[in-house]
PDB file of C-alpha atoms in Angstrom:
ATOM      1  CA  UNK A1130     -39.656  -3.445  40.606  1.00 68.00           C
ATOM      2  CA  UNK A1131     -42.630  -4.656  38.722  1.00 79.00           C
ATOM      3  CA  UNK A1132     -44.777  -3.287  35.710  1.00 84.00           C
ATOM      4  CA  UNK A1133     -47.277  -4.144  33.683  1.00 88.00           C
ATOM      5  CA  UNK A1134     -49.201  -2.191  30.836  1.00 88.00           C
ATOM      6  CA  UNK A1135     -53.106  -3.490  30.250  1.00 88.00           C
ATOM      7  CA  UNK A1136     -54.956  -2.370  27.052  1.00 86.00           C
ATOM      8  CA  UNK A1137     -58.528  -3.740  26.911  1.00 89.00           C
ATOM      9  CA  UNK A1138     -60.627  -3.945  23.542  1.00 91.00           C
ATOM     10  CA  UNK A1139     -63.535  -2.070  25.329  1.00 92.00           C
ATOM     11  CA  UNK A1140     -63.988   0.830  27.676  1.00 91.00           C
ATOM     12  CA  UNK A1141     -63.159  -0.530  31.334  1.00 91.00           C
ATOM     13  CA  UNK A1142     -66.653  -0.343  33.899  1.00 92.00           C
ATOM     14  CA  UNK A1143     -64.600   2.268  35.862  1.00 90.00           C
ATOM     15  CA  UNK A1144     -63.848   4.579  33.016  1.00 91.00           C
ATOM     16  CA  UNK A1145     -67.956   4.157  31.991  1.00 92.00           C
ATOM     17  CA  UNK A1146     -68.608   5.202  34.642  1.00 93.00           C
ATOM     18  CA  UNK A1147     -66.663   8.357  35.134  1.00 92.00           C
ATOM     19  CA  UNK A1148     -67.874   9.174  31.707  1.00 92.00           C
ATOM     20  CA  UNK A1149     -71.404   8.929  33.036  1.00 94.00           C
ATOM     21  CA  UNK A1150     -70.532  11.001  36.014  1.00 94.00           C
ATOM     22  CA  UNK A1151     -68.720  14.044  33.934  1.00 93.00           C
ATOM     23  CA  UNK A1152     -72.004  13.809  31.639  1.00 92.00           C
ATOM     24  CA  UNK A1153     -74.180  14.315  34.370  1.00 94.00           C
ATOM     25  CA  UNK A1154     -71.664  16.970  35.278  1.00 94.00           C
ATOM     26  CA  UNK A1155     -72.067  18.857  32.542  1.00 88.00           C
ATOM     27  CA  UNK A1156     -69.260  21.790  31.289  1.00 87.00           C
ATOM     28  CA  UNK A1157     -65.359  21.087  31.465  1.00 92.00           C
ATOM     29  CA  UNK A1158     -65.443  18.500  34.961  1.00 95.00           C
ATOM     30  CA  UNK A1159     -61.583  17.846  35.030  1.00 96.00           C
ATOM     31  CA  UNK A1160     -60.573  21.878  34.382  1.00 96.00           C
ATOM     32  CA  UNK A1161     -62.664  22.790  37.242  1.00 96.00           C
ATOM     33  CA  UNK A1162     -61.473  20.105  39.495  1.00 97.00           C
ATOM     34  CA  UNK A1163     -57.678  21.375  38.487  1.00 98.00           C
ATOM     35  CA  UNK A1164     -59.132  25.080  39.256  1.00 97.00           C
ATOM     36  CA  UNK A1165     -60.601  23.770  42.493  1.00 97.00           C
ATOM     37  CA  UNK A1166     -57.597  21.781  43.717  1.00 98.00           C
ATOM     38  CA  UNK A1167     -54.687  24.640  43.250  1.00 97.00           C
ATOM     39  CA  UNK A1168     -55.878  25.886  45.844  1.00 96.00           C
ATOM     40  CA  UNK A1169     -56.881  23.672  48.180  1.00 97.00           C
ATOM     41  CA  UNK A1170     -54.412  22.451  51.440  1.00 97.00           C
ATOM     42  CA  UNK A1171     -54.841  18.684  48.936  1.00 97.00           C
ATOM     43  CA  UNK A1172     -52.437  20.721  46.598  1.00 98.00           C
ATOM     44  CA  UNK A1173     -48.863  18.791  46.965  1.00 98.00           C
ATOM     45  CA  UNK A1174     -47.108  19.851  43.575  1.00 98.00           C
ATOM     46  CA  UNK A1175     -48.126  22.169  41.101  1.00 98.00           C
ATOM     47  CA  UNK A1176     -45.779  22.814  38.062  1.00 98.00           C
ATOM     48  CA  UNK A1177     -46.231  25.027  34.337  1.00 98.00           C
ATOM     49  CA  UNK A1178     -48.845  22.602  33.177  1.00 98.00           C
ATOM     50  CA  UNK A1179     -49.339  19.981  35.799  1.00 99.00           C
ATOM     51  CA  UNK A1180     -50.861  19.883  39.285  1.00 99.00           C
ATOM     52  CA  UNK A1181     -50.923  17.092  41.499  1.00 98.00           C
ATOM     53  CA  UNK A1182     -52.970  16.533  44.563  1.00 98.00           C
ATOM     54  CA  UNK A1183     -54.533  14.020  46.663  1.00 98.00           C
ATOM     55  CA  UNK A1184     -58.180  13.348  46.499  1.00 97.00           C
ATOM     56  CA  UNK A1185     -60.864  14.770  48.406  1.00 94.00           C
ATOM     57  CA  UNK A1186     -62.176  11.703  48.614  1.00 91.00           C
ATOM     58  CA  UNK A1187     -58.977   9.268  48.808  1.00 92.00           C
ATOM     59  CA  UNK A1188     -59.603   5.360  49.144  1.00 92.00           C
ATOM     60  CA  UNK A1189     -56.085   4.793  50.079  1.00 92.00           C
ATOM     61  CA  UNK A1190     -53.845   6.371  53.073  1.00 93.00           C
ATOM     62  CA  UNK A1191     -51.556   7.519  50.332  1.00 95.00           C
ATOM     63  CA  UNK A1192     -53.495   8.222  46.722  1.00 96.00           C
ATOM     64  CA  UNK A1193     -51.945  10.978  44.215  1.00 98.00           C
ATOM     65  CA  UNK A1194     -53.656  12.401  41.389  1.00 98.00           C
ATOM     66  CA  UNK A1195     -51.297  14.210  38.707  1.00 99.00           C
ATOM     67  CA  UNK A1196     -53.297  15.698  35.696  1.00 98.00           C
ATOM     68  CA  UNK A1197     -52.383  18.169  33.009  1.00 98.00           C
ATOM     69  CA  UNK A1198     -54.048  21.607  33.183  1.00 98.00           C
ATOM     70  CA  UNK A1199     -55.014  21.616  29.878  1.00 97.00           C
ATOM     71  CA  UNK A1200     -57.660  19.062  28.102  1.00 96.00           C
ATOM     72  CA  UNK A1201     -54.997  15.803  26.545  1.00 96.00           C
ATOM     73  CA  UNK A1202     -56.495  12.696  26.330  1.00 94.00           C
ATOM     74  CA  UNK A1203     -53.380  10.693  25.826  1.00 95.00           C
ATOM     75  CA  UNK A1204     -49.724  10.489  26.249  1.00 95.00           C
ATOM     76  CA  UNK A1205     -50.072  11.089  22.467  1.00 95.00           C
ATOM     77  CA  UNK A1206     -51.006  14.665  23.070  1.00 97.00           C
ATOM     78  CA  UNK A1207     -48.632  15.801  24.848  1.00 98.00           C
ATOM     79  CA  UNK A1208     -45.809  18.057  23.637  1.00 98.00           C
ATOM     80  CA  UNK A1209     -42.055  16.928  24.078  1.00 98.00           C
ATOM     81  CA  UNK A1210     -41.772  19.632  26.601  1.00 98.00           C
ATOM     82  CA  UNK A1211     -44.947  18.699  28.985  1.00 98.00           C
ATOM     83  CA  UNK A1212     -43.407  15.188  28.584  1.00 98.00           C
ATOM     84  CA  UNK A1213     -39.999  16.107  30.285  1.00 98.00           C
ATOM     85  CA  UNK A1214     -41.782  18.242  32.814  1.00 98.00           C
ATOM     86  CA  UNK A1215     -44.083  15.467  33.578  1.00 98.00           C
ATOM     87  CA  UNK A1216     -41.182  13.005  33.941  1.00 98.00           C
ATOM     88  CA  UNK A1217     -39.647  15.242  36.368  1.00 98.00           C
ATOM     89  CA  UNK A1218     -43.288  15.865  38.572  1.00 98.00           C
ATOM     90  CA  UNK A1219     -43.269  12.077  38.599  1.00 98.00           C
ATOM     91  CA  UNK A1220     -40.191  11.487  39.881  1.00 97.00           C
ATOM     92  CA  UNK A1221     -40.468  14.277  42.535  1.00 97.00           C
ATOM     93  CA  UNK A1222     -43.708  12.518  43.362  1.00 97.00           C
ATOM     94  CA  UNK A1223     -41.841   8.600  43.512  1.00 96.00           C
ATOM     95  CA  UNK A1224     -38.870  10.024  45.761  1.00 96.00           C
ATOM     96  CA  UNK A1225     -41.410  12.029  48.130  1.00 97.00           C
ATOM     97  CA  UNK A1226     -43.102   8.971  48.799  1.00 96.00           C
ATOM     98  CA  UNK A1227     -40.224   6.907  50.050  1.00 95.00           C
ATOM     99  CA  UNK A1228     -38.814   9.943  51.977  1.00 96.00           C
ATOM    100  CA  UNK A1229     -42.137   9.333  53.835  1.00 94.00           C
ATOM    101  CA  UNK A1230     -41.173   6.783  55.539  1.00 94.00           C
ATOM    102  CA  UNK A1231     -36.874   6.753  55.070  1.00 94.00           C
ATOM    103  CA  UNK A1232     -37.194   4.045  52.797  1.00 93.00           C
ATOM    104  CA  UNK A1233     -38.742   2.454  49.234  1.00 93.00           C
ATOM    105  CA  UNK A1234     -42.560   1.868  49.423  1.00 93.00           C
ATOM    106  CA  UNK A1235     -45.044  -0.300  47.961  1.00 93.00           C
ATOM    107  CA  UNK A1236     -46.989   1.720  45.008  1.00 94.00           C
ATOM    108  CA  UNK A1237     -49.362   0.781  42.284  1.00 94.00           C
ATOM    109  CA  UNK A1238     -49.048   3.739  39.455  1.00 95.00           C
ATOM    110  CA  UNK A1239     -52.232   4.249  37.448  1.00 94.00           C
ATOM    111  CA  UNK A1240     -52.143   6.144  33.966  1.00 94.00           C
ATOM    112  CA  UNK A1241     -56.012   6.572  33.014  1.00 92.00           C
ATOM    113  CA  UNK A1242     -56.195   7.906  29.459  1.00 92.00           C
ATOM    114  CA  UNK A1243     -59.399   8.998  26.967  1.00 91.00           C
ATOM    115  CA  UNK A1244     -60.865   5.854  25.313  1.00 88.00           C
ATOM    116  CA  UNK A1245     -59.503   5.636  21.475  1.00 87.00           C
ATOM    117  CA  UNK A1246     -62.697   6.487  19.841  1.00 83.00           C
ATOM    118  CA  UNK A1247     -65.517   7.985  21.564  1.00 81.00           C
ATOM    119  CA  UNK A1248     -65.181  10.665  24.497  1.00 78.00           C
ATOM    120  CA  UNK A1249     -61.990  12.067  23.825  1.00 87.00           C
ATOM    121  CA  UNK A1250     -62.627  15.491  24.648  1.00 86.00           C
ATOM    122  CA  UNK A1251     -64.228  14.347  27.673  1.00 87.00           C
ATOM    123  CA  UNK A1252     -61.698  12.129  29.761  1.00 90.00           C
ATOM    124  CA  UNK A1253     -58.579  14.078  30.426  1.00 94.00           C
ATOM    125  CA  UNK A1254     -55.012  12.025  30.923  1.00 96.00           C
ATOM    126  CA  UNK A1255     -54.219  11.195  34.389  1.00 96.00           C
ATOM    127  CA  UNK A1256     -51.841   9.480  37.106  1.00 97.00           C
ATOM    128  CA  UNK A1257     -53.128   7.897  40.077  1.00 97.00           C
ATOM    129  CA  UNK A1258     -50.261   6.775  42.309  1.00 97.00           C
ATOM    130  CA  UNK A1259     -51.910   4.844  45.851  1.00 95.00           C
ATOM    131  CA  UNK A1260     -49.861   2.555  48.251  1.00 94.00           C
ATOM    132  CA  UNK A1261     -51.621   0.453  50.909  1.00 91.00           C
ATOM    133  CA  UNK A1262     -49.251   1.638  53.779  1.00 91.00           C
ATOM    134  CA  UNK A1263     -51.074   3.109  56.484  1.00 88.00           C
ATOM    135  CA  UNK A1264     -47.570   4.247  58.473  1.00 88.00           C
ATOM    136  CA  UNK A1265     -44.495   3.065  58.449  1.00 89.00           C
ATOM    137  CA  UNK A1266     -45.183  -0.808  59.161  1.00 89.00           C
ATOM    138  CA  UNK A1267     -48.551  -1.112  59.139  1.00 89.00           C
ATOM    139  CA  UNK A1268     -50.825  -2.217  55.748  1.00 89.00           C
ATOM    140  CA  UNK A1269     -53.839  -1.279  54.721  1.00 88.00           C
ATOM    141  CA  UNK A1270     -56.037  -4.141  54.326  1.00 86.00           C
ATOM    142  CA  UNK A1271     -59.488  -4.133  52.409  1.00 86.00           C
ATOM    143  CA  UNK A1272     -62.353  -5.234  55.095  1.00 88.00           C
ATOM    144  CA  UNK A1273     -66.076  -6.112  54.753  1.00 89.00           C
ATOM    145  CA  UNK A1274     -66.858  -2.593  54.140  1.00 89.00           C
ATOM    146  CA  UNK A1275     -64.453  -1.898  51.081  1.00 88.00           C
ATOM    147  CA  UNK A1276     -64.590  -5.711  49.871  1.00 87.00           C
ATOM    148  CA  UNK A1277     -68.232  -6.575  50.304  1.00 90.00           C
ATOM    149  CA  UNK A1278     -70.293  -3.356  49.765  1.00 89.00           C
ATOM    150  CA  UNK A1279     -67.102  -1.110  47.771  1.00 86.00           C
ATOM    151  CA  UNK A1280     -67.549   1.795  50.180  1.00 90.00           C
ATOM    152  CA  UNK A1281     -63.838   2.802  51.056  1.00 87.00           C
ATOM    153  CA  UNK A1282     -63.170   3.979  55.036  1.00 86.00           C
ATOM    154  CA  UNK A1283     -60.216   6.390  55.052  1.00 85.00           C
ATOM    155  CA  UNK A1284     -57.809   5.351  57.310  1.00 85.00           C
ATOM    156  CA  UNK A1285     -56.143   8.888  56.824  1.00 89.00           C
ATOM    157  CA  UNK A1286     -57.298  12.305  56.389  1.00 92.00           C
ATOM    158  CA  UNK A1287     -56.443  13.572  52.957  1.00 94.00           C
ATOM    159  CA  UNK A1288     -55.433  16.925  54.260  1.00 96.00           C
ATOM    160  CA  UNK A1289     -52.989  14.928  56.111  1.00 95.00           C
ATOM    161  CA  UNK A1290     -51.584  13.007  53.836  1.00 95.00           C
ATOM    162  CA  UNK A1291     -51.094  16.159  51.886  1.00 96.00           C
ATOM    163  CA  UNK A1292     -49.079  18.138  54.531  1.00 96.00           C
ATOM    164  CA  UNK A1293     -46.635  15.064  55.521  1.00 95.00           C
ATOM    165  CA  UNK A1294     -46.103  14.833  51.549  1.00 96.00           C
ATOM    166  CA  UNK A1295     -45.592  18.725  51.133  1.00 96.00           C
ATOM    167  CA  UNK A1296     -43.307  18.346  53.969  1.00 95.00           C
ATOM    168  CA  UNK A1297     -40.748  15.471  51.615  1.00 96.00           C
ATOM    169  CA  UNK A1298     -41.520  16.934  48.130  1.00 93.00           C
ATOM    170  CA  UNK A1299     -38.702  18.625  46.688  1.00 82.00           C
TER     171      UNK A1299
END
């Protein structure tokens, strides 16, 4: 196993930008995408104050988003009891994946949190878990389309991946 933690001394392009887009959105973006996503077939765990699905729009055969129900822009805001039932959503999560297959997988975890100053109340905490594996032995491997122009081909149907992870979650 491998980790590394990056803090940056500015607000990353990707985080601008989903800034921009919940903006334009208008209203509370990431409660009505939590709303939206309990019940949808993407739904793979849903606990007191967590849900965890995977993307409508997934770049990766396997991508996870975990977020809190509630508006927390950081670890920091979390209670001591959302923290313990978020350690045990992520573990469910970590030991679902590798029962995909019978075996550990390659995974990149993802914590996206509110920038320290500005658009706190905005940008809600959240895990993105993806892993490049497209079965069992077979990669995903970024091609003119995703490299060149940044438009992502799914290699899987969400709804899929959903339903084989529903299937290992415990």
């Amino acid at each position: 196993p491998h980790g590394q933690i990056y803090s940056y001394p500015f607000v990353t392009p990707r985080t601008e930008k989903l800034i921009a887009s919940v903006r334009n959105h208008g209203g509370d973006f990431f409660g009505e995408l939590v709303e939206f996503e309990k019940s949808s077939s993407r739904n793979i765990l849903e606990t007191e104050n967590f849900l965890a699905f995977v993307p409508f729009a997934a770049r990766w055969p396997i991508e996870i988003h975990l977020l809190p129900k509630r508006q927390v822009a950081d670890f920091t805001e979390l209670t001591a009891a959302e923290v313990s039932e978020l350690a045990g959503a992520y573990k469910q999560i970590l030991l679902s994946l590798d029962a995909l297959y019978d075996r550990p997988i390659p995974y990149i975890s993802a914590w996206h949190q509110a920038p320290m100053i500005e658009n706190r109340d905005q940008i809600r905490l959240m895990l993105q878990i993806t892993s490049p594996l497209r079965d069992a032995d077979k990669l995903k491997y970024l091609a003119g389309s995703e490299s060149a122009m940044g438009a992502f081909v799914g290699d899987v149907a969400p709804e899929e991946t959903a339903a084989r992870l529903k299937k290992v979650i415990k």
